[in-house]
Coordinates of C-alpha atoms and ligand atoms in Angstrom, one line a residue:
X1 CA 7.5 -12.1 -12.3
X2 CA 9.8 -15.1 -12.7
X3 CA 12.9 -15.2 -11.3
X4 CA 15.8 -15.4 -13.5
X5 CA 20.1 -15.9 -12.5
X6 CA 22.6 -17.4 -14.2
X7 CA 26.9 -17.7 -13.4
X8 CA 29.7 -18.5 -15.8
X9 CA 33.1 -17.9 -14.1
X10 CA 35.9 -20.6 -11.7
X11 CA 33.2 -21.0 -8.8
X12 CA 30.3 -23.5 -8.9
X13 CA 27.5 -22.4 -10.2
X14 CA 25.1 -24.9 -8.7
X15 CA 24.8 -22.6 -5.1
X16 CA 25.5 -19.2 -6.4
X17 CA 21.9 -20.6 -8.8
X18 CA 20.1 -21.8 -5.6
X19 CA 21.0 -19.6 -3.5
X20 CA 20.2 -16.5 -6.1
X21 CA 16.9 -18.4 -6.9
X22 CA 16.0 -18.3 -3.0
X23 CA 15.6 -14.9 -3.3
X24 CA 14.6 -14.1 -6.3
X25 CA 11.3 -16.5 -4.8
X26 CA 9.7 -13.5 -4.8
X27 CA 9.3 -12.9 -7.8
X28 CA 6.9 -16.2 -8.2
X29 CA 7.0 -19.6 -6.4
X30 CA 5.7 -21.6 -9.1
X31 CA 8.0 -23.9 -10.1
X32 CA 11.9 -24.0 -10.0
X33 CA 14.8 -25.5 -12.7
X34 CA 17.8 -24.8 -13.1
X35 CA 20.9 -25.9 -16.3
X36 CA 24.9 -26.2 -15.5
X37 CA 27.1 -26.8 -17.7
X38 CA 29.5 -30.1 -17.3
X39 CA 30.7 -32.1 -20.5
X40 CA 27.4 -31.8 -21.4
X41 CA 23.6 -29.3 -20.8
X42 CA 22.1 -30.8 -17.2
X43 CA 18.5 -29.8 -16.7
X44 CA 16.8 -30.2 -13.7
X45 CA 13.1 -28.7 -12.5
X46 CA 10.5 -29.0 -10.8
X47 CA 7.1 -27.7 -10.5
X48 CA 6.5 -25.8 -6.8
X49 CA 9.2 -24.3 -4.8
X50 CA 12.9 -23.4 -5.3
X51 CA 13.2 -26.0 -2.1
X52 CA 11.2 -28.4 -3.7
X53 CA 13.9 -28.4 -6.5
X54 CA 16.9 -29.2 -4.0
X55 CA 14.5 -32.2 -2.4
X56 CA 14.8 -33.5 -6.8
X57 CA 18.2 -33.1 -7.3
X58 CA 19.7 -34.5 -4.2
X59 CA 21.4 -37.4 -6.0
X60 CA 22.5 -36.0 -9.3
X61 CA 25.0 -34.9 -10.4
X62 CA 25.6 -30.6 -10.3
X63 CA 29.0 -29.7 -10.7
X64 CA 29.6 -27.2 -13.7
X65 CA 31.1 -23.6 -13.5
X66 CA 28.2 -22.1 -16.0
X67 CA 24.7 -22.4 -15.8
X68 CA 21.6 -20.5 -15.2
X69 CA 18.0 -20.8 -12.8
X70 CA 14.4 -20.2 -12.7
X71 CA 12.0 -19.6 -10.3
X72 CA 8.3 -19.6 -11.9
X73 CA 4.8 -17.5 -11.7
X74 CA 3.0 -18.7 -14.4
X75 CA 1.7 -17.0 -17.0
X76 CA 1.7 -19.9 -20.0
X77 CA 1.5 -23.2 -19.0
X78 CA -0.4 -24.5 -15.9
X79 CA 2.5 -25.1 -13.0
X80 CA 4.2 -27.7 -13.9
X81 CA 7.7 -30.1 -14.2
X82 CA 7.3 -30.1 -17.7
X83 CA 6.4 -26.2 -17.8
X84 CA 9.0 -25.4 -15.8
X85 CA 11.9 -23.7 -17.7
X86 CA 15.1 -24.3 -18.6
X87 CA 13.4 -25.4 -21.9
X88 CA 14.9 -26.7 -24.9
X89 CA 15.2 -26.5 -28.3
X90 CA 13.9 -30.2 -30.2
X91 CA 17.9 -31.3 -30.5
X92 CA 17.8 -30.7 -26.6
X93 CA 20.8 -28.2 -28.0
X94 CA 20.2 -25.6 -26.7
X95 CA 18.5 -24.0 -23.1
X96 CA 16.8 -20.8 -22.4
X97 CA 15.4 -19.4 -19.5
X98 CA 12.6 -16.3 -20.0
X99 CA 10.6 -14.2 -17.5
X100 CA 8.2 -12.2 -19.9
X101 CA 5.2 -12.8 -21.7
X102 CA 6.2 -13.4 -26.0
X103 CA 3.1 -12.0 -27.5
X104 CA 3.1 -13.9 -30.8
X105 CA 4.0 -16.8 -29.5
X106 CA 1.0 -18.5 -30.3
X107 CA 1.9 -17.6 -34.7
X108 CA 5.3 -18.7 -34.3
X109 CA 4.3 -21.4 -33.0
X110 CA 2.3 -22.3 -35.5
X111 CA 4.7 -21.5 -37.9
X112 CA 7.3 -23.6 -36.0
X113 CA 5.0 -27.1 -36.0
X114 CA 4.5 -26.6 -39.9
X115 CA 8.3 -26.7 -40.2
X116 CA 8.3 -29.6 -38.2
X117 CA 8.7 -28.7 -34.6
X118 CA 7.1 -30.4 -31.5
X119 CA 7.1 -29.3 -28.6
X120 CA 6.9 -30.9 -25.7
X121 CA 5.4 -27.8 -22.6
X122 CA 2.6 -25.5 -23.6
X123 CA 4.6 -22.4 -22.5
X124 CA 5.5 -19.3 -25.1
X125 CA 8.9 -19.7 -23.5
X126 CA 9.6 -22.6 -25.7
X127 CA 8.6 -21.2 -29.0
X128 CA 11.5 -18.9 -29.0
X129 CA 13.9 -21.3 -28.5
X130 CA 12.9 -23.6 -31.0
X131 CA 13.1 -19.9 -33.7
X132 CA 16.4 -19.6 -32.6
X133 CA 17.0 -23.5 -33.7
X134 CA 14.8 -22.8 -36.3
X135 CA 16.9 -20.0 -37.7
X136 CA 20.4 -21.6 -37.1
X137 CA 19.1 -24.8 -39.1
X138 CA 17.9 -22.5 -41.8
X139 CA 21.3 -20.1 -42.1
X140 CA 23.3 -22.0 -40.5
X141 CA 25.0 -18.2 -38.8
X142 CA 25.9 -18.7 -35.0
X143 CA 24.0 -18.8 -32.0
X144 CA 24.6 -14.5 -31.5
X145 CA 23.5 -13.9 -34.7
X146 CA 20.6 -16.5 -34.4
X147 CA 19.6 -15.1 -31.6
X148 CA 19.9 -11.7 -33.0
X149 CA 18.0 -12.8 -35.6
X150 CA 14.8 -14.4 -33.2
X151 CA 14.6 -11.6 -31.2
X152 CA 13.9 -9.4 -34.1
X153 CA 10.7 -11.4 -34.8
X154 CA 9.2 -11.8 -31.2
X155 CA 7.1 -9.3 -29.9
X156 CA 6.3 -9.0 -25.9
X157 CA 8.7 -8.8 -23.5
X158 CA 11.2 -10.8 -21.8
X159 CA 14.2 -10.7 -20.0
X160 CA 16.2 -14.4 -20.8
X161 CA 19.8 -16.3 -20.8
X162 CA 21.0 -18.8 -23.5
X163 CA 22.8 -21.6 -22.8
X164 CA 24.0 -24.0 -25.8
X165 CA 26.1 -27.2 -25.5
X166 CA 27.5 -26.1 -28.8
X167 CA 29.2 -23.1 -27.1
X168 CA 29.7 -24.2 -23.3
X169 CA 31.5 -21.1 -22.3
X170 CA 29.3 -18.7 -23.1
X171 CA 26.3 -17.5 -21.9
X172 CA 23.4 -14.7 -24.1
X173 CA 21.0 -12.8 -22.2
X174 CA 19.1 -10.0 -23.7
X175 CA 16.0 -7.8 -21.8
X176 CA 13.2 -5.6 -23.6
X177 CA 10.7 -4.8 -21.0
X178 CA 11.7 -7.2 -18.1
X179 CA 14.7 -6.6 -16.1
X180 CA 18.2 -7.6 -16.0
X181 CA 21.3 -6.9 -14.5
X182 CA 24.6 -8.7 -14.9
X183 CA 27.3 -8.9 -11.8
X184 CA 30.5 -7.9 -12.2
X185 CA 33.3 -9.9 -10.4
X186 CA 37.1 -10.9 -11.8
X187 CA 36.6 -13.0 -14.0
X188 CA 33.0 -14.3 -13.0
X189 CA 29.9 -12.4 -14.6
X190 CA 26.3 -12.7 -12.5
X191 CA 23.1 -12.1 -14.1
X192 CA 20.0 -11.8 -12.0
X193 CA 16.6 -10.4 -13.1
X194 CA 17.0 -8.3 -9.1
X195 CA 21.1 -7.6 -7.0
X196 CA 19.6 -9.6 -4.9
X197 CA 21.9 -13.0 -5.7
X198 CA 24.8 -11.2 -6.7
X199 CA 25.8 -8.9 -3.7
X200 CA 27.6 -11.1 -1.4
X201 CA 30.1 -11.8 -4.9
X202 CA 30.3 -7.9 -5.8
X203 CA 29.2 -4.8 -6.0
X204 CA 29.8 -3.7 -9.5
X205 CA 27.0 -4.2 -11.4
X206 CA 25.4 -3.6 -15.4
X207 CA 21.8 -3.1 -15.4
X208 CA 21.0 -4.7 -19.2
X209 CA 18.4 -1.9 -21.2
X210 CA 15.7 -2.3 -23.3
X211 CA 16.1 -4.1 -26.7
X212 CA 20.1 -4.8 -25.4
X213 CA 22.0 -8.1 -26.4
X214 CA 24.9 -9.5 -23.5
X215 CA 27.0 -12.4 -24.9
X216 CA 29.2 -13.0 -21.8
X217 CA 32.6 -15.2 -21.4
X218 CA 33.8 -16.1 -17.8
X219 CA 36.6 -13.2 -19.3
X220 CA 35.1 -11.1 -21.7
X221 CA 31.2 -9.2 -21.8
X222 CA 30.0 -7.5 -24.7
X223 CA 26.5 -6.0 -25.0
X224 CA 25.2 -5.1 -28.3
X225 CA 21.6 -3.6 -29.3
X226 CA 19.3 -5.7 -31.0
X227 CA 20.6 -3.7 -34.3
X228 CA 24.1 -5.1 -34.4
X229 CA 25.7 -2.4 -32.4
X230 CA 27.9 -2.3 -29.4
X231 CA 27.1 -0.8 -26.5
X232 CA 29.1 0.5 -24.3
X233 CA 28.0 -0.4 -20.4
X234 CA 28.1 1.9 -17.4
X235 CA 29.1 -0.1 -14.3
X236 CA 27.4 0.7 -10.8
X237 CA 27.7 0.0 -7.7
X238 CA 25.6 -1.0 -5.2
X239 CA 24.5 0.6 -2.1
X240 CA 22.3 -2.8 -1.1
X241 CA 24.3 -4.5 2.1
X242 CA 23.9 -8.4 2.8
X243 CA 21.7 -8.2 6.1
X244 CA 18.5 -6.4 4.0
X245 CA 18.2 -9.5 2.4
X246 CA 17.3 -12.6 5.5
X247 CA 14.8 -12.0 8.0
X248 CA 17.0 -10.6 11.0
X249 CA 15.6 -13.1 14.1
X250 CA 12.3 -12.2 13.1
X251 CA 9.8 -15.3 11.7
X252 CA 8.3 -14.0 8.4
X253 CA 10.4 -11.4 5.9
X254 CA 7.1 -9.0 6.3
X255 CA 7.4 -9.2 10.0
X256 CA 10.8 -7.6 9.6
X257 CA 9.5 -5.4 7.0
X258 CA 6.9 -3.9 9.0
X259 CA 9.3 -3.4 12.5
X260 CA 12.0 -1.6 10.0
X261 CA 9.4 1.1 9.3
X262 CA 10.4 3.3 11.9
X263 CA 14.5 3.1 10.2
X264 CA 12.8 2.7 6.6
X265 CA 10.1 6.3 6.9
X266 CA 13.9 7.7 8.6
X267 CA 15.5 7.1 5.4
X268 CA 13.6 8.6 3.1
X269 CA 13.8 11.4 4.4
X270 CA 17.4 11.2 6.0
X271 CA 18.6 15.2 3.9
X272 CA 15.6 15.6 2.6
X273 CA 13.7 18.0 5.8
X274 CA 15.3 20.9 7.4
X275 CA 12.1 21.3 10.1
X276 CA 13.7 24.4 12.3
X277 CA 13.7 26.7 8.6
X278 CA 10.4 25.5 6.9
X279 CA 12.1 24.0 4.0
X280 CA 11.9 20.5 2.1
X281 CA 14.1 19.8 -0.6
X282 CA 14.3 16.2 -3.6
X283 CA 16.8 16.7 -5.6
X284 CA 15.2 14.4 -7.7
X285 CA 12.8 17.0 -9.2
X286 CA 14.1 20.1 -8.6
X287 CA 14.3 21.2 -11.4
X288 CA 11.0 21.2 -12.3
X289 CA 10.3 23.7 -9.4
X290 CA 9.8 26.5 -11.9
X291 CA 7.1 23.7 -13.6
X292 CA 5.1 23.8 -10.0
X293 CA 3.8 26.6 -8.9
X294 CA 1.4 26.8 -12.6
X295 CA 0.5 23.2 -12.1
X296 CA -2.7 22.7 -13.4
X297 CA -3.5 19.4 -12.4
X298 CA -1.4 16.1 -11.7
X299 CA -2.2 12.8 -12.4
X300 CA -0.7 9.7 -10.3
X301 CA -0.3 5.7 -11.7
X302 CA 0.1 3.3 -10.1
X303 CA -1.1 -0.8 -8.8
X304 CA -2.0 -2.6 -5.6
X305 CA -1.0 -0.9 -2.8
X306 CA 1.2 2.2 -4.7
X307 CA -1.9 2.8 -6.0
X308 CA -3.7 3.4 -2.7
X309 CA -0.6 5.5 -2.2
X310 CA -1.6 7.6 -4.9
X311 CA -5.3 7.8 -3.2
X312 CA -2.9 9.4 -0.4
X313 CA -1.3 11.9 -2.1
X314 CA -4.8 12.7 -3.4
X315 CA -5.4 14.5 -0.3
X316 CA -2.3 15.3 0.7
X317 CA -1.5 17.4 -2.6
X318 CA -4.8 18.5 -3.1
X319 CA -4.5 20.0 1.2
X320 CA -1.2 20.9 1.4
X321 CA -0.6 22.5 -2.6
X322 CA -4.1 23.2 -4.0
X323 CA -3.8 21.2 -7.3
X324 CA -6.4 19.0 -8.4
X325 CA -5.4 15.1 -8.5
X326 CA -6.6 12.4 -10.4
X327 CA -5.4 8.8 -9.4
X328 CA -5.5 6.1 -11.7
X329 CA -5.0 2.4 -12.3
X330 CA -2.5 2.1 -14.4
X331 CA -3.6 -0.6 -16.1
X332 CA -7.2 1.5 -17.1
X333 CA -5.6 4.4 -17.3
X334 CA -2.9 2.7 -20.7
X335 CA -5.7 1.3 -22.0
X336 CA -8.8 4.2 -22.0
X337 CA -6.6 7.3 -24.6
X338 CA -6.4 9.8 -21.3
X339 CA -6.8 13.2 -21.3
X340 CA -3.0 14.3 -21.2
X341 CA -0.6 17.0 -21.8
X342 CA 2.2 18.3 -21.9
X343 CA 0.7 21.3 -19.5
X344 CA 0.5 17.8 -16.8
X345 CA 2.7 16.3 -14.3
X346 CA 2.1 12.3 -13.3
X347 CA 3.9 10.5 -10.4
X348 CA 4.2 7.2 -11.4
X349 CA 4.6 5.3 -7.9
X350 CA 5.7 2.1 -8.2
X351 CA 8.0 -0.2 -5.1
X352 CA 9.6 -2.5 -7.1
X353 CA 9.6 -0.2 -10.7
X354 CA 8.9 -2.3 -12.8
X355 CA 5.0 -3.8 -13.0
X356 CA 4.2 -3.9 -16.6
X357 CA 0.3 -1.7 -16.7
X358 CA 2.1 1.0 -14.4
X359 CA 5.3 1.1 -17.3
X360 CA 3.0 1.1 -20.8
X361 CA 0.8 4.0 -18.3
X362 CA 3.7 6.1 -18.0
X363 CA 5.0 5.9 -22.1
X364 CA 1.3 6.9 -22.7
X365 CA 1.8 10.0 -21.1
X366 CA 5.2 10.4 -22.3
X367 CA 3.6 10.4 -25.7
X368 CA 1.6 12.2 -24.8
X369 CA 4.3 14.9 -23.9
X370 CA 3.2 14.9 -19.7
X371 CA 6.1 15.0 -17.8
X372 CA 6.7 11.4 -15.6
X373 CA 7.9 11.7 -11.6
X374 CA 8.7 8.3 -10.3
X375 CA 8.2 7.7 -7.2
X376 CA 10.5 3.8 -6.4
X377 CA 11.7 2.2 -3.8
X378 CA 14.1 -0.5 -6.2
X379 CA 17.2 1.5 -6.9
X380 CA 17.9 1.5 -11.2
X381 CA 14.6 -0.3 -12.0
X382 CA 12.7 0.4 -15.4
X383 CA 10.8 2.9 -13.7
X384 CA 13.2 5.3 -12.5
X385 CA 15.4 5.1 -15.5
X386 CA 12.0 5.8 -18.0
X387 CA 10.9 9.0 -16.0
X388 CA 12.1 12.6 -16.7
X389 CA 12.6 12.8 -12.8
X390 CA 11.9 11.3 -9.6
X391 CA 12.0 10.7 -6.4
X392 CA 13.3 6.9 -4.6
X393 CA 11.6 5.5 -1.5
X394 CA 14.8 4.1 0.3
X395 CA 13.2 1.4 2.0
X396 CA 16.0 -0.9 1.2
X397 CA 14.7 -4.1 -0.3
X398 CA 10.9 -5.6 0.9
X399 CA 10.6 -9.5 0.0
X400 CA 7.7 -10.5 1.8
X401 CA 5.6 -10.3 -0.9
X402 CA 2.5 -8.2 0.7
X403 CA 3.6 -4.8 0.5
X404 CA 3.9 -2.6 3.8
X405 CA 7.5 -0.6 4.9
X406 CA 7.3 0.4 0.8
X407 CA 3.9 1.9 1.2
X408 CA 4.8 3.7 4.0
X409 CA 7.7 4.9 2.6
X410 CA 5.9 5.3 -0.6
X411 CA 3.6 8.1 1.3
X412 CA 6.0 9.0 3.1
X413 CA 7.3 10.9 -0.1
X414 CA 4.5 11.9 -1.4
X415 CA 3.9 13.7 1.8
X416 CA 7.5 15.2 1.1
X417 CA 5.9 16.2 -2.0
X418 CA 2.6 17.8 -1.2
X419 CA 5.0 19.9 1.1
X420 CA 7.6 20.6 -1.2
X421 CA 4.3 21.8 -3.8
X422 CA 3.3 23.9 -1.3
X423 CA 6.0 25.5 -0.9
X424 CA 7.0 26.3 -4.2
X425 CA 3.2 27.5 -4.5
X426 CA 3.2 29.7 -1.0
X427 CA -0.2 27.5 -0.2
X428 CA 0.6 27.0 3.6
X429 CA 2.4 29.8 5.5
X430 CA 5.9 29.2 6.5
X431 CA 5.0 29.0 10.7
X432 CA 3.1 25.9 9.6
X433 CA 5.8 24.6 7.4
X434 CA 7.6 23.9 10.3
X435 CA 5.1 23.3 12.7
X436 CA 4.4 20.1 10.1
X437 CA 8.2 19.4 9.0
X438 CA 8.9 19.5 13.1
X439 CA 5.5 16.6 13.0
X440 CA 6.8 14.9 10.3
X441 CA 10.2 14.6 11.8
X442 CA 8.9 12.9 14.9
X443 CA 6.8 10.5 12.3
X444 CA 9.5 7.1 13.6
X445 CA 9.1 7.9 17.2
X446 CA 4.8 7.5 16.8
X447 CA 5.3 4.4 14.7
X448 CA 7.4 2.8 17.5
X449 CA 4.3 3.6 19.4
X450 CA 1.9 2.4 17.2
X451 CA 4.4 -1.5 16.7
X452 CA 3.8 -0.9 20.8
X453 CA 0.1 -2.6 19.9
X454 CA 1.3 -5.8 18.4
X455 CA 0.1 -8.3 21.7
X456 CA -2.9 -6.4 22.0
X457 CA -3.5 -7.1 18.0
X458 CA -2.6 -10.1 18.3
X459 CA -4.9 -11.2 20.8
X460 CA -8.0 -9.1 18.9
X461 CA -6.7 -11.1 15.6
X462 CA -7.1 -14.5 17.5
X463 CA -10.9 -13.8 17.6
X464 CA -11.4 -13.5 13.8
X465 CA -9.2 -16.2 12.1
X466 CA -12.7 -18.0 11.1
X467 CA -13.8 -15.2 9.5
X468 CA -15.2 -15.7 6.0
X469 CA -15.2 -12.2 5.3
X470 CA -14.3 -8.1 7.0
X471 CA -15.1 -5.0 5.8
X472 CA -12.7 -1.8 6.5
X473 CA -13.9 1.6 7.1
X474 CA -12.4 5.0 6.3
X475 CA -13.3 8.4 5.6
X476 CA -11.0 11.1 4.2
X477 CA -7.0 9.8 4.0
X478 CA -8.3 7.2 6.3
X479 CA -10.0 5.8 3.6
X480 CA -7.5 4.6 1.0
X481 CA -5.8 3.2 4.6
X482 CA -8.9 1.2 4.7
X483 CA -8.3 -0.1 1.2
X484 CA -5.0 -1.1 2.0
X485 CA -6.1 -2.8 5.1
X486 CA -8.5 -5.1 2.9
X487 CA -6.1 -6.0 0.5
X488 CA -3.5 -6.4 3.6
X489 CA -5.8 -9.1 5.1
X490 CA -7.1 -10.3 1.3
X491 CA -3.8 -10.3 0.5
X492 CA -2.0 -12.6 2.5
X493 CA -5.3 -14.4 5.0
X494 CA -7.6 -15.2 1.8
X495 CA -10.3 -13.5 4.1
X496 CA -12.8 -11.9 2.1
X497 CA -12.5 -8.6 2.8
X498 CA -13.2 -5.2 1.4
X499 CA -12.2 -1.4 1.6
X500 CA -14.9 1.0 1.2
X501 CA -16.1 4.9 2.4
X502 CA -17.8 5.1 5.2
X503 CA -20.3 6.7 4.8
X504 CA -20.8 4.9 1.7
X505 CA -22.2 2.3 3.4
X506 CA -24.5 2.8 4.0
X507 CA -25.4 2.4 -0.1
X508 CA -24.7 -1.4 -0.5
X509 CA -22.6 -3.2 1.9
X510 CA -24.5 -2.3 5.0
X511 CA -26.8 -5.4 3.8
X512 CA -23.2 -7.9 4.1
X513 CA -23.6 -6.6 8.4
X514 CA -24.9 -8.7 11.0
X515 CA -23.5 -10.2 14.1
X516 CA -20.9 -12.4 11.9
X517 CA -19.3 -9.5 10.4
X518 CA -16.1 -7.7 11.9
X519 CA -15.5 -4.0 10.7
X520 CA -13.0 -2.5 11.8
X521 CA -13.6 1.0 11.6
X522 CA -10.7 4.1 11.2
X523 CA -12.1 6.3 14.2
X524 CA -9.1 8.4 14.9
X525 CA -9.6 11.9 16.4
X526 CA -9.4 13.7 13.0
X527 CA -12.0 16.3 11.3
X528 CA -14.2 13.8 10.3
X529 CA -14.4 12.3 14.1
X530 CA -18.6 12.6 14.7
X531 CA -19.3 11.1 11.2
X532 CA -17.6 8.2 11.8
X533 CA -18.8 7.3 15.5
X534 CA -22.0 7.8 14.0
X535 CA -21.4 5.2 11.1
X536 CA -20.0 3.0 14.1
X537 CA -23.3 3.2 15.5
X538 CA -24.8 1.9 12.4
X539 CA -22.7 -0.8 12.1
X540 CA -23.5 -1.4 16.2
X541 CA -27.8 -1.1 15.5
X542 CA -27.2 -4.4 12.7
X543 CA -25.2 -5.9 15.7
X544 CA -21.7 -6.0 13.4
X545 CA -18.8 -6.6 15.2
X546 CA -16.5 -3.1 15.9
X547 CA -12.5 -3.0 15.6
X548 CA -11.7 0.8 15.7
X549 CA -8.1 1.5 15.0
X550 CA -8.3 5.2 18.1
X551 CA -6.5 8.2 18.7
X552 CA -5.0 7.1 22.6
X553 CA -6.6 8.6 25.7
X554 CA -10.5 7.9 23.0
X555 CA -13.3 7.3 25.3
X556 CA -16.3 7.6 23.1
X557 CA -15.1 5.6 20.3
X558 CA -14.0 2.9 23.4
X559 CA -18.3 2.9 24.5
X560 CA -19.5 1.4 21.7
X561 CA -16.7 -1.0 19.9
X562 CA -16.1 -4.4 20.7
X563 CA -11.9 -4.1 20.5
X564 CA -10.3 -0.7 20.0
X565 CA -6.5 -0.4 18.9
X566 CA -5.0 2.9 20.1
X567 CA -2.7 4.8 18.1
X568 CA -0.6 8.5 18.9
X569 CA -2.4 11.6 18.1
X570 CA -1.1 13.6 15.0
X571 CA -2.0 16.3 12.2
X572 CA -4.6 15.3 10.3
X573 CA -2.2 14.2 7.2
X574 CA -0.1 12.1 9.0
X575 CA -2.8 9.4 10.0
X576 CA -1.9 7.2 7.0
X577 CA 1.3 7.0 8.9
X578 CA 0.6 6.0 11.9
X579 CA -3.2 4.2 11.3
X580 CA -2.2 1.8 8.5
X581 CA 0.6 -0.3 11.6
X582 CA -1.8 -1.5 13.6
X583 CA -3.5 -2.9 10.3
X584 CA -0.6 -5.0 8.7
X585 CA -0.3 -6.4 12.5
X586 CA -3.8 -7.3 12.3
X587 CA -3.5 -9.5 8.8
X588 CA 0.3 -10.6 9.5
X589 CA -1.1 -12.8 12.6
X590 CA -5.1 -13.8 11.0
X591 CA -2.6 -15.3 8.4
X592 CA -0.2 -16.7 10.8
X593 CA -3.1 -17.9 12.7
X594 CA -4.5 -19.6 9.5
X595 CA -1.1 -21.2 8.9
X596 CA -0.9 -19.1 5.4
X597 CA 2.8 -18.4 3.5
X598 CA 2.9 -14.7 4.7
X599 CA 5.8 -13.8 2.3
X600 CA 4.7 -15.8 -0.6
X601 CA 0.9 -15.9 -0.5
X602 CA -0.8 -17.8 -3.2
X603 CA -0.8 -16.8 -6.8
X604 CA 0.8 -14.2 -6.1
X605 CA 3.6 -12.2 -7.3
X606 CA 5.9 -9.1 -5.7
X607 CA 6.9 -8.1 -8.9
X608 CA 3.6 -7.8 -11.6
X609 CA 5.6 -7.5 -15.7
X610 CA 3.2 -8.9 -17.5
X611 CA -0.5 -6.8 -17.6
Ligands
AGP701 C1 0.8 -5.2 -2.4 O1 0.6 -5.5 -1.1 C2 0.9 -6.2 -4.0 N1 1.0 -7.2 -3.6 C3 0.7 -5.2 -5.2 O2 -0.9 -5.0 -4.6 C4 1.5 -4.0 -5.4 O3 1.2 -3.5 -4.4 C5 1.6 -3.7 -6.6 O4 1.5 -5.1 -7.5 C6 2.2 -2.9 -7.7 O5 3.6 -3.7 -7.0 P1 4.8 -1.9 -7.9 O6 3.8 -1.0 -5.9 O7 5.9 -2.9 -6.9 O8 4.1 -1.4 -8.4

């Protein structure tokens, strides 16, 4: 969480930083701040969104060719002006912005307080800049060395940028466990949490590695390890395009991203499926093809929506490749001494590729000898880099905090992986492979049809804007779809919603049903259709309001449900890709009609880089 931007070069830093902060606002939006070097160091910070900072600085001096900015998701210390970054040393000579958590800040703060340091905020970050100041005072070392020594004392995760009044022509950046990209221009450098603030200035970037420190002047970049060894950086070329970061005429990023799904799924399959030959090729995991033939078990780790994609994958892999699958919350897995060995393949799913719990779970599984496949969206993020192999989802940047196109791209990749595994293990006949892949190839067209339900879904949504609770029911692979539908609704509309396996309803949640309770049921024609019909009857018998997602042309459910939303018929394993779309639209419209900020829901952030 938190977004950081830095600039040093020949241009005005302010417009670059403020635009960058807007792009990174999805990472946190509790408060924002900047530091600009213009003879002296001018620092402005404000609680609230980046736009509040812009208002606050309207008549202030914003000159300077060197600067840094921060948009915060609060961990230590409530969102407020004084807890906003940048934080300064006691003598106001040094300033820092930070993304991450300094875990041992308590003991460091105690020691520094006893040495006379006075703190102006409640943050962990301020402790680090005082520590650097203290080391400099004590040792008389230069700032570079003081930063290095301080980072050696720090436990936790950080991506930091430091400015000093004494070194006005230098920025110092460092990372451990939190992302940081350096954009390389001509006589200028950019620093950011991801490439989005950089893309319009340069396509050449360096992904700083953990435990590296970058000393950056406008015409010089030196990267050293935290042990003081000079590193040779690798310059990557970005594939990102500017228009991917803009709303493109849609009212919200979330809506744009929902509508992008036919394209994002096509991009995700491009060059990977050959329907006529009944063949899937996944270059990213092909060196493990043999291992997949004999594997006894797959463990999937993820959080949130990505965990729901993992639950879909459980059905897909067990159905297609006949490999037992366990799906774990990364946050639970990492703390419970899981039984994992070198025989296991662990699939880590993450849109951002930076989720702290998922990263820690990967490290644990790696220690135990497992092979890690990463399924990530952000190219070059930490998870793909710490995984042994993997498959990118190629959904393009997802800016809306609520995940939409990233989920369907994850499910697409996991479908490809399941079919690839089946191919290796011979668990699906060639003719079935051909028919499945032909249908998969056509899924983007079917998603376009699902999107045509938008107006109808919007009119249904209008009936439920005052609902206080929702239940989502599904069976088989419809169950994770129900969970995802419920998560979308609660995160953007703040309506309480629960996803349940339809048959479990009678073991408890049925007590909640009355004439006020909307129940969304995934009731498409598949192997559990008849059973779901019985569940709908159980809801109706208790006067619940049923909104059913049905297969085109369905008549039976239509007779029972209060509202139906039709989606095209498809092979059962592709159901999650289609049924998810109207649920995304339903939450979107309910949230918009309730006046909620759908792109930046309260208390959330796009990448959860704290545990
Ligand atoms: C999705 O709508 C959520 N905002 C959230 O649950 C998210 O899926 C979760 O934090 C995992 O993120 P990741 O995919 O980037 O690892």
